[in-house]
mmCIF file of C-alpha atoms in Angstrom:
data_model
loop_
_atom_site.group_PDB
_atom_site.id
_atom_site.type_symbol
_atom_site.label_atom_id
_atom_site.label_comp_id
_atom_site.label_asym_id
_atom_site.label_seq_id
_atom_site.Cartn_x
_atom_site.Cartn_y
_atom_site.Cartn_z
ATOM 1 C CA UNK A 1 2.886 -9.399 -22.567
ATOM 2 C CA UNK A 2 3.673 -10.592 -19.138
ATOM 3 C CA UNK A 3 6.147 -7.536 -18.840
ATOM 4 C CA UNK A 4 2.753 -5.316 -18.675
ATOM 5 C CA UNK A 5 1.803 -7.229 -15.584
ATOM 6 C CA UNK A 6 2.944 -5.847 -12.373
ATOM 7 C CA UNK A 7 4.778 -8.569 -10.050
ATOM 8 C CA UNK A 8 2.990 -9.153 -6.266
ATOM 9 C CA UNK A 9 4.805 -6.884 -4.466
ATOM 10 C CA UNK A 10 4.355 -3.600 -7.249
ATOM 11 C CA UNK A 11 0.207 -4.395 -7.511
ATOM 12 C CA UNK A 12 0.402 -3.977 -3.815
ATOM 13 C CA UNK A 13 2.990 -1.188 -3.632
ATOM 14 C CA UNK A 14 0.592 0.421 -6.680
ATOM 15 C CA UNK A 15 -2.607 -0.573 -4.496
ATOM 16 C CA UNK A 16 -0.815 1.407 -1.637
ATOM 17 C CA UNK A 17 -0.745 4.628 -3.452
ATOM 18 C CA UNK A 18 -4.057 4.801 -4.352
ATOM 19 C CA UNK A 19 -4.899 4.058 -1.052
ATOM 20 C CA UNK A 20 -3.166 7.299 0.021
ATOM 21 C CA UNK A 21 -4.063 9.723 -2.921
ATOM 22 C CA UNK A 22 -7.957 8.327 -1.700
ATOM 23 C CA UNK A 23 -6.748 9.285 1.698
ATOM 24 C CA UNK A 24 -5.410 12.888 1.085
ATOM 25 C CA UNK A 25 -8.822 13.766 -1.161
ATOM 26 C CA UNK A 26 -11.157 12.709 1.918
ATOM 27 C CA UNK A 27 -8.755 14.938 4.041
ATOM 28 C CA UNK A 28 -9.760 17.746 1.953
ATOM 29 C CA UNK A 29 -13.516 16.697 1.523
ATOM 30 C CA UNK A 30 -14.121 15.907 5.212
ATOM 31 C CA UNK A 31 -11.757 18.897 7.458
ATOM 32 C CA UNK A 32 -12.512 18.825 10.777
ATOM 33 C CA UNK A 33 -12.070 21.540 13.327
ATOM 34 C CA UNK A 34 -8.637 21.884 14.813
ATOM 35 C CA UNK A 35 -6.308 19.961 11.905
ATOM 36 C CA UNK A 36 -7.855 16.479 12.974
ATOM 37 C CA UNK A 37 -7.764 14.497 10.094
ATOM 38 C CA UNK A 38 -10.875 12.284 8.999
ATOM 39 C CA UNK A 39 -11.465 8.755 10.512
ATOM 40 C CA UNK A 40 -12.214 7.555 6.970
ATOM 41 C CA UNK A 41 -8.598 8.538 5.454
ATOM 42 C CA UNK A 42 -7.118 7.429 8.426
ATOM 43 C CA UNK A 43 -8.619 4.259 7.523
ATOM 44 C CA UNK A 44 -7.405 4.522 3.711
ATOM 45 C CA UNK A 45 -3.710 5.249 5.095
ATOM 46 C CA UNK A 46 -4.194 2.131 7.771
ATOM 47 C CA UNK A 47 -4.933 -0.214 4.452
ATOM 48 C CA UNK A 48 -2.076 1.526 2.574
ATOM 49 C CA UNK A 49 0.533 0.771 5.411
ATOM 50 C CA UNK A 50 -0.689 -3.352 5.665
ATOM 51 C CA UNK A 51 -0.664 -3.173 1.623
ATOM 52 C CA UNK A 52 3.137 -1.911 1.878
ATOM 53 C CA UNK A 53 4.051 -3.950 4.653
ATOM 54 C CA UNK A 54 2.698 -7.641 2.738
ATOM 55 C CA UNK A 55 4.247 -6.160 -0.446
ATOM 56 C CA UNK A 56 7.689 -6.191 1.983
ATOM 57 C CA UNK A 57 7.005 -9.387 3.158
ATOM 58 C CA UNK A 58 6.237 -11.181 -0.317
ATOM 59 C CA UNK A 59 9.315 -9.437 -1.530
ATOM 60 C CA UNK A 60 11.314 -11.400 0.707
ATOM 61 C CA UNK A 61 9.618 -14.439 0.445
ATOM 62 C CA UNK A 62 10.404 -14.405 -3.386
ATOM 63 C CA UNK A 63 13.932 -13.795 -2.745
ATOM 64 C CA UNK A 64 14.450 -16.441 -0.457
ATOM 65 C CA UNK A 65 12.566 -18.770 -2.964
ATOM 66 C CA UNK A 66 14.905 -17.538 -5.376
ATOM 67 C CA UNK A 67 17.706 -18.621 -3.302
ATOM 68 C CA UNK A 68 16.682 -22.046 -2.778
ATOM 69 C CA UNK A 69 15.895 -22.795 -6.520
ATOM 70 C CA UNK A 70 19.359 -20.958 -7.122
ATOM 71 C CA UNK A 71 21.032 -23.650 -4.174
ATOM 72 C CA UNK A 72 19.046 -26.582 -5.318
ATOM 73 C CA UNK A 73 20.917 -26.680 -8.978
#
């Protein structure tokens, strides 16, 4: 059962993309003149880019946990 659970780091990875499919359908809903994109899927790809970037850090942080329990035997 717990293999249908994503780990830390893939929720947030998988959090991520949603973030940016949200993202590229308010670029289509809300075009502005001149290519600019939307402030509110800028925002969307903003939270996407923290979500990847704790998923990085919490990644590391579990393999340097990992490496302690791994030294500590």
């Amino acid at each position: 059962m717990t293999d249908l659970m994503p780990t830390g780091p893939q929720a947030l990875r998988n959090l991520a993309d949603t973030l940016e499919q949200q993202a590229r359908s308010y670029d289509l809903r809300l075009w502005r003149s001149r290519g600019e994109r939307s402030t509110v899927a800028e925002a969307f790809r903003h939270s996407a880019s923290i979500a990847r970037q704790q998923a990085a850090k919490l990644e590391r942080l579990e393999q340097q946990l990992a490496a302690r329990a791994g030294g500590d035997s």
